[in-house]
Amino acid sequence: MPGMSKNGEGSLGWLRERNRERVLGTLRERGRISQADIARVTGLSRTTVHTLVAELKDSGLVHEVDTGEHEIRGGRPAVQLMLRDSSLTAVGIDFGHSHVQVAVADIAHNVLAERRCDLNVSRDARTALDTATRMVDEVLGEAHVDRKSVIAVGMGIPGPVDRGRGTAGSPSILPGWTGLRIESEMQQRLGMPVEIENDANLGALAEMTWGAGRECSNFAYIKASTGIGAGLVVDGRLLRGASGTAGEIGHTTLDESGALCYCGNRGCLETVASGPAIIGLVSSGHPETLTLAQVIELAMDGDARCRRAISDAGREIGVAVAGLCNLINPERVIVGGLLSRAGELLLQPIRESIRRHAVFAAAERGEVVAASFVERAELLGSLALALQASDKRTH
Ligand SMILES: [Zn+2]
C-alpha cells in the first residue's frame, strides 16, 4: 500500500483509531447527529459506528439526546448523539461588502449570541477588522463565554481567498484588503486561532451543517447574488482545490464574444446572470436604478420584465451548473444567495438547463432546491468552519 509506514499505519489499531477520530470529527462538525447519519457521512459500516459510539459513550465523551421529534418512518424517538464537553465554543465572523456579523456557538452547535453592524467593509480593511474585534468581545460578554473556551474563529470574506497565504485572492473584488495578511492580523487582535474562507464555501458549510445539505455527502451550493460562486462538497468534505479558489463558477465562459467581464475575460456567467447584470437589464425601463432586492420583489409581484430577467439568469446559471453536474455528479444542487429569494422563478429554469445540458445520469440524479439560509448563510458557515478547524487542531 503506498504511504504505508512502519509506525503501524495501515494496521488494525491504526485503522480503529482513525475511524474513532472520524466519528469524533463528524460529531464536532454536525453538533447533533444520529448513529445512522454518522455511518452515512463517514462511509463506515453501521456495525463499526455502533461499536465506536458504544466505546465513546462508555468513556463519557459522547452522550445521547432525545430530540423530542419522531422519525417519519417507524415512529421511534429520534435519538441523536452529541459531544459531552459543551463548555468549548467557536466564534464566527462574516464580512459582507457592507456589513459585519459576529456570532458565538457552543460545540453542540447552539448559537449563543450574535450581532450585526452596517459598515463599508470593502474600502477599509483595518477598520473592519477593528470593528469585528470589538463585536467578538461583545458577543462573548453577552453569552458569558470565557475567551479561553474559544477553540477557533472562522472568518468569511466576500471574495476569493488564498488560504495558503491567509489573504484575499483577488485585488479587484476587495480593493481595501489587497496585500493584507487577514488571518494573522485577526489572530493578533483576538489572541485566538483564525481561519478564513470565501462566502460561497461558507454557504456550503452552513447548508451541510444546519440546512439543505445535512443529508448529503455530495452537493453543490450555488450562491447567486451580486456575484455568482459555488461551494462544492464532495464525499462530505469541502472541495478547495490547490489554492482554495475551487468553485469560481461565475467566471465560466458562456460566450467567447460576449460582454467584457471585470475579471478581464469575455462572456463570463457573471456578465449575464449576476445581480448587476440583472439590474442593468431591467433598469433601462425604470426611472431610478433598482436594487437586486427590489427587482426580486417586483418579479414576485408579477412585473413581466423582472420575471423574464430572473428566469433568463436562471437559465444561464443552469448551463454552468450542468457542467458542474457532469464533473462532480452531486446528489443535490442547493441554490442560495439573495437571488434565491425568487424561488421557483429562478430554480425552474436552472432545472431545465441542467436537463438540457448535463449528461442524463448526472441530470436525473441531482435535484435542485432552495438554500435554507440566505442572510445568515455566511455567518453560520463561519461558525461551522471554526468547529471544523478545532477538529483538525485537537487531532
Ligand atoms: Zn469573468
Tab-separated table of C-alpha atoms and ligand atoms in Angstrom:
chain	number	residue	atom	x	y	z
A	1	MET	CA	0.000	0.000	0.000
A	2	PRO	CA	1.556	3.345	-0.923
A	3	GLY	CA	2.154	5.683	2.007
A	4	MET	CA	2.246	2.798	4.496
A	5	SER	CA	4.790	3.446	7.214
A	6	LYS	CA	6.468	1.392	9.906
A	7	ASN	CA	4.704	3.089	12.815
A	8	GLY	CA	1.665	0.938	12.386
A	9	GLU	CA	-0.060	2.939	9.672
A	10	GLY	CA	-2.495	0.585	7.962
A	11	SER	CA	-2.505	-1.779	10.927
A	12	LEU	CA	-5.738	-2.724	12.701
A	13	GLY	CA	-5.036	-0.482	15.703
A	14	TRP	CA	-4.237	2.453	13.452
A	15	LEU	CA	-7.402	1.896	11.422
A	16	ARG	CA	-9.533	1.723	14.544
A	17	GLU	CA	-8.022	4.944	15.891
A	18	ARG	CA	-8.555	6.646	12.545
A	19	ASN	CA	-12.199	5.557	12.449
A	20	ARG	CA	-12.709	6.784	16.006
A	21	GLU	CA	-11.333	10.191	15.002
A	22	ARG	CA	-13.658	10.308	12.021
A	23	VAL	CA	-16.656	9.670	14.265
A	24	LEU	CA	-15.499	12.352	16.714
A	25	GLY	CA	-14.805	14.738	13.837
A	26	THR	CA	-18.300	14.188	12.437
A	27	LEU	CA	-19.815	14.924	15.858
A	28	ARG	CA	-17.829	18.163	16.080
A	29	GLU	CA	-18.893	19.194	12.594
A	30	ARG	CA	-22.572	18.314	12.870
A	31	GLY	CA	-23.234	19.048	16.528
A	32	ARG	CA	-26.066	16.560	16.964
A	33	ILE	CA	-26.353	13.568	14.690
A	34	SER	CA	-27.878	10.076	14.731
A	35	GLN	CA	-25.780	6.900	14.527
A	36	ALA	CA	-27.245	6.102	11.114
A	37	ASP	CA	-26.212	9.521	9.813
A	38	ILE	CA	-22.682	9.122	11.192
A	39	ALA	CA	-22.411	5.896	9.187
A	40	ARG	CA	-23.695	7.620	6.071
A	41	VAL	CA	-21.449	10.677	6.407
A	42	THR	CA	-18.245	8.777	7.266
A	43	GLY	CA	-18.888	5.863	4.915
A	44	LEU	CA	-18.167	3.464	7.805
A	45	SER	CA	-20.391	0.436	8.310
A	46	ARG	CA	-23.255	0.694	10.827
A	47	THR	CA	-21.663	-2.049	12.916
A	48	THR	CA	-18.331	-0.200	13.115
A	49	VAL	CA	-20.090	3.030	14.062
A	50	HIS	CA	-22.200	1.214	16.655
A	51	THR	CA	-19.096	-0.277	18.322
A	52	LEU	CA	-17.182	3.016	18.283
A	53	VAL	CA	-20.126	5.022	19.631
A	54	ALA	CA	-20.626	2.489	22.447
A	55	GLU	CA	-16.959	2.944	23.446
A	56	LEU	CA	-17.220	6.740	23.255
A	57	LYS	CA	-20.339	6.660	25.439
A	58	ASP	CA	-18.575	4.411	27.970
A	59	SER	CA	-15.641	6.775	28.192
A	60	GLY	CA	-18.011	9.699	28.748
A	61	LEU	CA	-17.034	11.615	25.614
A	62	VAL	CA	-20.398	11.289	23.930
A	63	HIS	CA	-23.947	11.251	25.218
A	64	GLU	CA	-27.413	10.695	23.808
A	65	VAL	CA	-30.012	13.421	23.467
A	66	ASP	CA	-33.683	12.768	22.822
A	67	THR	CA	-34.677	15.364	20.259
A	68	GLY	CA	-38.356	15.010	21.151
A	69	GLU	CA	-39.079	14.535	17.466
A	70	HIS	CA	-40.130	11.226	15.969
A	71	GLU	CA	-38.685	9.706	12.861
A	72	ILE	CA	-41.129	9.844	9.979
A	73	ARG	CA	-40.917	6.128	9.354
A	74	GLY	CA	-41.174	3.683	12.219
A	75	GLY	CA	-42.274	6.227	14.834
A	76	ARG	CA	-39.238	5.597	17.019
A	77	PRO	CA	-37.949	8.560	19.010
A	78	ALA	CA	-35.082	10.182	17.096
A	79	VAL	CA	-32.136	9.751	19.444
A	80	GLN	CA	-29.122	11.795	18.489
A	81	LEU	CA	-25.585	11.865	19.787
A	82	MET	CA	-23.519	14.836	20.845
A	83	LEU	CA	-20.178	15.536	22.438
A	84	ARG	CA	-20.309	15.983	26.175
A	85	ASP	CA	-17.831	18.816	26.500
A	86	SER	CA	-20.103	21.654	25.500
A	87	SER	CA	-18.118	24.167	27.542
A	88	LEU	CA	-15.979	24.674	24.431
A	89	THR	CA	-17.098	27.354	21.974
A	90	ALA	CA	-16.369	28.659	18.488
A	91	VAL	CA	-16.627	32.162	17.034
A	92	GLY	CA	-17.767	33.075	13.533
A	93	ILE	CA	-17.139	36.384	11.757
A	94	ASP	CA	-18.766	37.262	8.439
A	95	PHE	CA	-17.597	40.251	6.420
A	96	GLY	CA	-20.006	41.246	3.654
A	97	HIS	CA	-19.293	44.180	1.322
A	98	SER	CA	-21.351	46.460	3.566
A	99	HIS	CA	-21.770	44.647	6.890
A	100	VAL	CA	-20.051	42.664	9.634
A	101	GLN	CA	-21.767	39.820	11.532
A	102	VAL	CA	-20.313	38.015	14.527
A	103	ALA	CA	-21.618	35.015	16.498
A	104	VAL	CA	-20.507	32.571	19.170
A	105	ALA	CA	-21.737	28.966	19.368
A	106	ASP	CA	-21.054	26.025	21.656
A	107	ILE	CA	-19.607	22.782	20.354
A	108	ALA	CA	-23.120	21.291	20.180
A	109	HIS	CA	-23.826	23.942	17.537
A	110	ASN	CA	-26.171	26.127	19.569
A	111	VAL	CA	-25.743	29.796	18.625
A	112	LEU	CA	-25.363	31.618	21.962
A	113	ALA	CA	-25.201	35.238	20.789
A	114	GLU	CA	-24.892	37.131	17.521
A	115	ARG	CA	-24.573	40.709	16.360
A	116	ARG	CA	-24.646	42.634	13.087
A	117	CYS	CA	-23.455	46.062	12.061
A	118	ASP	CA	-23.509	48.013	8.777
A	119	LEU	CA	-20.080	49.100	7.576
A	120	ASN	CA	-18.299	49.741	4.283
A	121	VAL	CA	-16.052	46.684	4.558
A	122	SER	CA	-14.561	46.732	1.049
A	123	ARG	CA	-12.967	50.159	1.441
A	124	ASP	CA	-11.065	49.942	4.708
A	125	ALA	CA	-9.945	46.532	5.929
A	126	ARG	CA	-8.328	47.685	9.174
A	127	THR	CA	-11.461	49.475	10.396
A	128	ALA	CA	-13.456	46.350	9.515
A	129	LEU	CA	-11.058	44.126	11.485
A	130	ASP	CA	-11.147	46.507	14.490
A	131	THR	CA	-14.943	46.590	14.420
A	132	ALA	CA	-15.145	42.796	14.271
A	133	THR	CA	-12.689	42.504	17.193
A	134	ARG	CA	-14.926	44.751	19.307
A	135	MET	CA	-18.007	42.774	18.298
A	136	VAL	CA	-16.349	39.481	19.300
A	137	ASP	CA	-15.789	40.931	22.808
A	138	GLU	CA	-19.431	41.991	22.880
A	139	VAL	CA	-20.909	38.605	21.915
A	140	LEU	CA	-18.603	36.759	24.328
A	141	GLY	CA	-19.715	39.115	27.102
A	142	GLU	CA	-23.375	38.763	26.202
A	143	ALA	CA	-23.192	34.958	26.196
A	144	HIS	CA	-20.988	34.901	29.357
A	145	VAL	CA	-18.369	32.934	27.442
A	146	ASP	CA	-14.786	32.857	28.710
A	147	ARG	CA	-12.254	33.703	25.965
A	148	LYS	CA	-10.260	30.626	26.945
A	149	SER	CA	-13.129	28.341	25.919
A	150	VAL	CA	-12.966	29.553	22.293
A	151	ILE	CA	-11.258	26.823	20.296
A	152	ALA	CA	-11.188	28.611	16.935
A	153	VAL	CA	-12.501	31.545	14.927
A	154	GLY	CA	-13.888	31.087	11.416
A	155	MET	CA	-13.925	34.181	9.243
A	156	GLY	CA	-15.540	34.794	5.880
A	157	ILE	CA	-14.750	37.430	3.265
A	158	PRO	CA	-16.849	38.187	0.170
A	159	GLY	CA	-14.376	37.102	-2.496
A	160	PRO	CA	-11.752	34.510	-3.359
A	161	VAL	CA	-9.406	33.558	-0.549
A	162	ASP	CA	-5.780	32.490	-0.794
A	163	ARG	CA	-5.787	30.019	2.076
A	164	GLY	CA	-2.054	29.340	1.882
A	165	ARG	CA	-1.200	32.995	2.498
A	166	GLY	CA	-4.286	33.892	4.534
A	167	THR	CA	-5.053	36.805	2.192
A	168	ALA	CA	-7.774	37.946	-0.211
A	169	GLY	CA	-7.199	36.200	-3.543
A	170	SER	CA	-8.326	38.999	-5.885
A	171	PRO	CA	-7.294	42.667	-5.840
A	172	SER	CA	-10.312	43.773	-7.906
A	173	ILE	CA	-13.010	42.363	-5.612
A	174	LEU	CA	-11.870	43.736	-2.233
A	175	PRO	CA	-9.614	46.679	-3.105
A	176	GLY	CA	-9.070	47.797	0.508
A	177	TRP	CA	-7.847	44.350	1.535
A	178	THR	CA	-5.052	43.846	-1.001
A	179	GLY	CA	-1.826	42.541	0.480
A	180	LEU	CA	-3.216	42.347	3.996
A	181	ARG	CA	-2.481	39.138	5.927
A	182	ILE	CA	-6.078	38.902	7.105
A	183	GLU	CA	-5.706	35.685	9.052
A	184	SER	CA	-2.666	36.698	11.091
A	185	GLU	CA	-3.909	40.303	11.573
A	186	MET	CA	-7.103	38.976	13.132
A	187	GLN	CA	-5.268	36.316	15.094
A	188	GLN	CA	-3.116	39.044	16.719
A	189	ARG	CA	-6.120	41.194	17.570
A	190	LEU	CA	-8.103	38.342	19.131
A	191	GLY	CA	-5.368	36.094	20.508
A	192	MET	CA	-7.254	33.089	19.068
A	193	PRO	CA	-6.575	30.806	16.090
A	194	VAL	CA	-8.316	32.177	12.984
A	195	GLU	CA	-9.155	30.541	9.664
A	196	ILE	CA	-10.563	32.338	6.611
A	197	GLU	CA	-12.786	31.164	3.784
A	198	ASN	CA	-14.773	32.658	0.908
A	199	ASP	CA	-18.508	33.318	1.090
A	200	ALA	CA	-19.711	30.536	-1.250
A	201	ASN	CA	-17.733	27.883	0.635
A	202	LEU	CA	-19.163	29.182	3.905
A	203	GLY	CA	-22.677	28.952	2.474
A	204	ALA	CA	-21.955	25.322	1.593
A	205	LEU	CA	-20.679	24.631	5.127
A	206	ALA	CA	-23.788	26.237	6.648
A	207	GLU	CA	-26.077	24.088	4.481
A	208	MET	CA	-24.015	20.973	5.233
A	209	THR	CA	-24.140	21.581	8.992
A	210	TRP	CA	-27.633	23.000	9.550
A	211	GLY	CA	-29.514	23.221	6.272
A	212	ALA	CA	-30.462	21.579	2.978
A	213	GLY	CA	-27.157	19.661	2.697
A	214	ARG	CA	-27.418	17.839	6.028
A	215	GLU	CA	-28.368	14.514	4.460
A	216	CYS	CA	-25.982	14.801	1.505
A	217	SER	CA	-22.368	13.736	1.125
A	218	ASN	CA	-22.128	15.236	-2.361
A	219	PHE	CA	-23.734	18.538	-3.213
A	220	ALA	CA	-23.109	21.826	-4.980
A	221	TYR	CA	-24.089	25.065	-3.257
A	222	ILE	CA	-24.573	27.961	-5.658
A	223	LYS	CA	-24.509	31.479	-4.293
A	224	ALA	CA	-26.367	33.730	-6.716
A	225	SER	CA	-26.207	37.325	-5.609
A	226	THR	CA	-24.026	40.300	-6.615
A	227	GLY	CA	-21.534	37.693	-7.809
A	228	ILE	CA	-22.047	34.004	-8.551
A	229	GLY	CA	-19.941	31.407	-6.766
A	230	ALA	CA	-20.128	27.743	-5.873
A	231	GLY	CA	-19.149	25.747	-2.802
A	232	LEU	CA	-18.649	22.085	-3.635
A	233	VAL	CA	-18.978	19.283	-1.096
A	234	VAL	CA	-17.521	16.002	-2.295
A	235	ASP	CA	-17.622	12.905	-0.076
A	236	GLY	CA	-18.638	15.031	2.911
A	237	ARG	CA	-15.723	17.465	2.516
A	238	LEU	CA	-15.455	20.920	1.037
A	239	LEU	CA	-13.523	20.825	-2.223
A	240	ARG	CA	-10.998	23.639	-2.055
A	241	GLY	CA	-8.548	22.946	-4.852
A	242	ALA	CA	-4.836	23.756	-4.908
A	243	SER	CA	-5.060	27.314	-3.555
A	244	GLY	CA	-8.618	27.441	-2.260
A	245	THR	CA	-10.391	29.010	-5.229
A	246	ALA	CA	-12.307	25.927	-6.449
A	247	GLY	CA	-15.903	26.767	-7.381
A	248	GLU	CA	-15.410	30.091	-9.190
A	249	ILE	CA	-18.338	29.231	-11.426
A	250	GLY	CA	-19.205	32.901	-12.043
A	251	HIS	CA	-16.301	33.171	-14.478
A	252	THR	CA	-17.245	30.166	-16.581
A	253	THR	CA	-17.139	31.333	-20.201
A	254	LEU	CA	-20.579	31.044	-21.800
A	255	ASP	CA	-19.959	33.252	-24.844
A	256	GLU	CA	-16.442	33.959	-26.068
A	257	SER	CA	-17.563	37.086	-27.896
A	258	GLY	CA	-19.872	38.190	-25.101
A	259	ALA	CA	-19.628	41.283	-22.880
A	260	LEU	CA	-16.317	42.106	-21.223
A	261	CYS	CA	-16.196	40.918	-17.590
A	262	TYR	CA	-14.402	42.736	-14.730
A	263	CYS	CA	-12.110	39.689	-14.482
A	264	GLY	CA	-10.687	40.521	-17.926
A	265	ASN	CA	-12.359	37.743	-19.928
A	266	ARG	CA	-15.433	37.895	-22.157
A	267	GLY	CA	-18.864	36.334	-21.774
A	268	CYS	CA	-18.467	35.002	-18.220
A	269	LEU	CA	-21.616	33.764	-16.446
A	270	GLU	CA	-21.493	36.901	-14.260
A	271	THR	CA	-21.813	39.187	-17.301
A	272	VAL	CA	-25.311	37.784	-17.937
A	273	ALA	CA	-26.635	36.466	-14.610
A	274	SER	CA	-25.070	38.402	-11.705
A	275	GLY	CA	-27.028	40.925	-9.629
A	276	PRO	CA	-25.605	43.939	-11.533
A	277	ALA	CA	-26.310	42.239	-14.906
A	278	ILE	CA	-29.966	41.679	-13.957
A	279	ILE	CA	-30.289	45.226	-12.595
A	280	GLY	CA	-28.736	46.594	-15.797
A	281	LEU	CA	-31.308	44.754	-17.907
A	282	VAL	CA	-34.409	45.949	-16.081
A	283	SER	CA	-33.277	49.412	-15.014
A	284	SER	CA	-33.406	50.843	-18.552
A	285	GLY	CA	-37.209	50.831	-18.303
A	286	HIS	CA	-37.339	52.330	-14.814
A	287	PRO	CA	-36.857	55.977	-13.792
A	288	GLU	CA	-34.389	55.145	-10.984
A	289	THR	CA	-31.822	52.359	-10.569
A	290	LEU	CA	-33.299	49.416	-8.685
A	291	THR	CA	-31.570	47.230	-6.114
A	292	LEU	CA	-31.490	43.450	-6.596
A	293	ALA	CA	-33.929	43.043	-3.678
A	294	GLN	CA	-36.358	45.444	-5.408
A	295	VAL	CA	-36.069	43.576	-8.722
A	296	ILE	CA	-36.919	40.308	-6.934
A	297	GLU	CA	-39.849	41.949	-5.168
A	298	LEU	CA	-41.204	43.369	-8.446
A	299	ALA	CA	-40.814	39.950	-10.083
A	300	MET	CA	-42.756	38.281	-7.274
A	301	ASP	CA	-45.475	40.933	-7.737
A	302	GLY	CA	-45.759	39.914	-11.399
A	303	ASP	CA	-43.606	42.500	-13.221
A	304	ALA	CA	-43.013	40.806	-16.594
A	305	ARG	CA	-39.600	42.352	-17.294
A	306	CYS	CA	-38.188	41.486	-13.867
A	307	ARG	CA	-39.592	37.955	-14.120
A	308	ARG	CA	-38.000	37.449	-17.508
A	309	ALA	CA	-34.631	38.843	-16.374
A	310	ILE	CA	-34.527	36.485	-13.393
A	311	SER	CA	-35.631	33.397	-15.306
A	312	ASP	CA	-33.098	34.132	-18.074
A	313	ALA	CA	-30.407	34.436	-15.388
A	314	GLY	CA	-31.557	31.064	-14.030
A	315	ARG	CA	-31.245	29.514	-17.478
A	316	GLU	CA	-27.659	30.779	-17.829
A	317	ILE	CA	-26.716	29.697	-14.297
A	318	GLY	CA	-28.149	26.260	-15.183
A	319	VAL	CA	-25.824	25.968	-18.187
A	320	ALA	CA	-22.784	26.444	-15.940
A	321	VAL	CA	-24.246	24.197	-13.231
A	322	ALA	CA	-24.852	21.467	-15.846
A	323	GLY	CA	-21.105	21.407	-16.488
A	324	LEU	CA	-20.553	21.133	-12.760
A	325	CYS	CA	-23.022	18.217	-12.547
A	326	ASN	CA	-21.097	16.397	-15.254
A	327	LEU	CA	-17.883	16.850	-13.270
A	328	ILE	CA	-18.892	16.085	-9.688
A	329	ASN	CA	-22.275	14.323	-10.018
A	330	PRO	CA	-23.923	15.939	-6.952
A	331	GLU	CA	-26.958	14.445	-5.198
A	332	ARG	CA	-28.366	17.926	-4.831
A	333	VAL	CA	-27.840	21.440	-6.119
A	334	ILE	CA	-28.620	23.957	-3.371
A	335	VAL	CA	-29.253	27.478	-4.629
A	336	GLY	CA	-28.648	30.309	-2.160
A	337	GLY	CA	-27.734	33.982	-2.220
A	338	LEU	CA	-30.185	36.873	-2.465
A	339	LEU	CA	-31.417	35.802	-5.926
A	340	SER	CA	-32.721	32.525	-4.441
A	341	ARG	CA	-35.441	34.623	-2.773
A	342	ALA	CA	-37.114	34.484	-6.224
A	343	GLY	CA	-37.835	30.783	-5.540
A	344	GLU	CA	-39.192	28.685	-8.416
A	345	LEU	CA	-38.862	31.603	-10.793
A	346	LEU	CA	-35.098	31.017	-10.573
A	347	LEU	CA	-34.984	27.283	-9.747
A	348	GLN	CA	-37.211	26.034	-12.581
A	349	PRO	CA	-35.042	27.440	-15.427
A	350	ILE	CA	-31.925	26.099	-13.638
A	351	ARG	CA	-33.509	22.610	-13.644
A	352	GLU	CA	-34.440	22.918	-17.320
A	353	SER	CA	-30.908	23.939	-18.306
A	354	ILE	CA	-29.393	21.073	-16.328
A	355	ARG	CA	-31.750	18.665	-18.104
A	356	ARG	CA	-30.745	20.082	-21.480
A	357	HIS	CA	-27.015	20.316	-20.947
A	358	ALA	CA	-25.858	17.727	-18.401
A	359	VAL	CA	-25.363	14.049	-19.215
A	360	PHE	CA	-28.559	12.148	-18.492
A	361	ALA	CA	-27.373	10.219	-15.425
A	362	ALA	CA	-25.984	13.317	-13.708
A	363	ALA	CA	-29.066	15.405	-14.519
A	364	GLU	CA	-31.532	12.727	-13.481
A	365	ARG	CA	-29.909	12.140	-10.131
A	366	GLY	CA	-29.440	15.700	-8.895
A	367	GLU	CA	-32.338	17.696	-7.501
A	368	VAL	CA	-32.320	21.486	-7.377
A	369	VAL	CA	-33.559	23.045	-4.129
A	370	ALA	CA	-33.501	26.449	-2.435
A	371	ALA	CA	-30.973	27.004	0.352
A	372	SER	CA	-32.150	27.045	3.973
A	373	PHE	CA	-30.189	30.212	4.718
A	374	VAL	CA	-29.793	33.449	2.821
A	375	GLU	CA	-28.899	36.372	5.118
A	376	ARG	CA	-27.191	34.233	7.799
A	377	ALA	CA	-25.538	31.692	5.453
A	378	GLU	CA	-22.000	33.073	5.752
A	379	LEU	CA	-22.243	33.701	9.482
A	380	LEU	CA	-23.389	30.142	10.204
A	381	GLY	CA	-20.778	28.864	7.749
A	382	SER	CA	-18.004	30.701	9.578
A	383	LEU	CA	-19.112	29.002	12.810
A	384	ALA	CA	-19.073	25.625	11.044
A	385	LEU	CA	-15.585	26.432	9.720
A	386	ALA	CA	-14.373	27.192	13.264
A	387	LEU	CA	-15.836	23.916	14.537
A	388	GLN	CA	-14.041	22.053	11.723
A	389	ALA	CA	-10.793	23.913	12.335
A	390	SER	CA	-10.919	22.990	16.012
A	391	ASP	CA	-11.313	19.377	14.984
A	392	LYS	CA	-8.093	19.487	12.949
A	393	ARG	CA	-6.243	21.195	15.782
A	394	THR	CA	-7.191	18.766	18.539
A	395	HIS	CA	-6.105	15.725	16.496
B	1	ZN	ZN	-15.267	36.965	-15.511
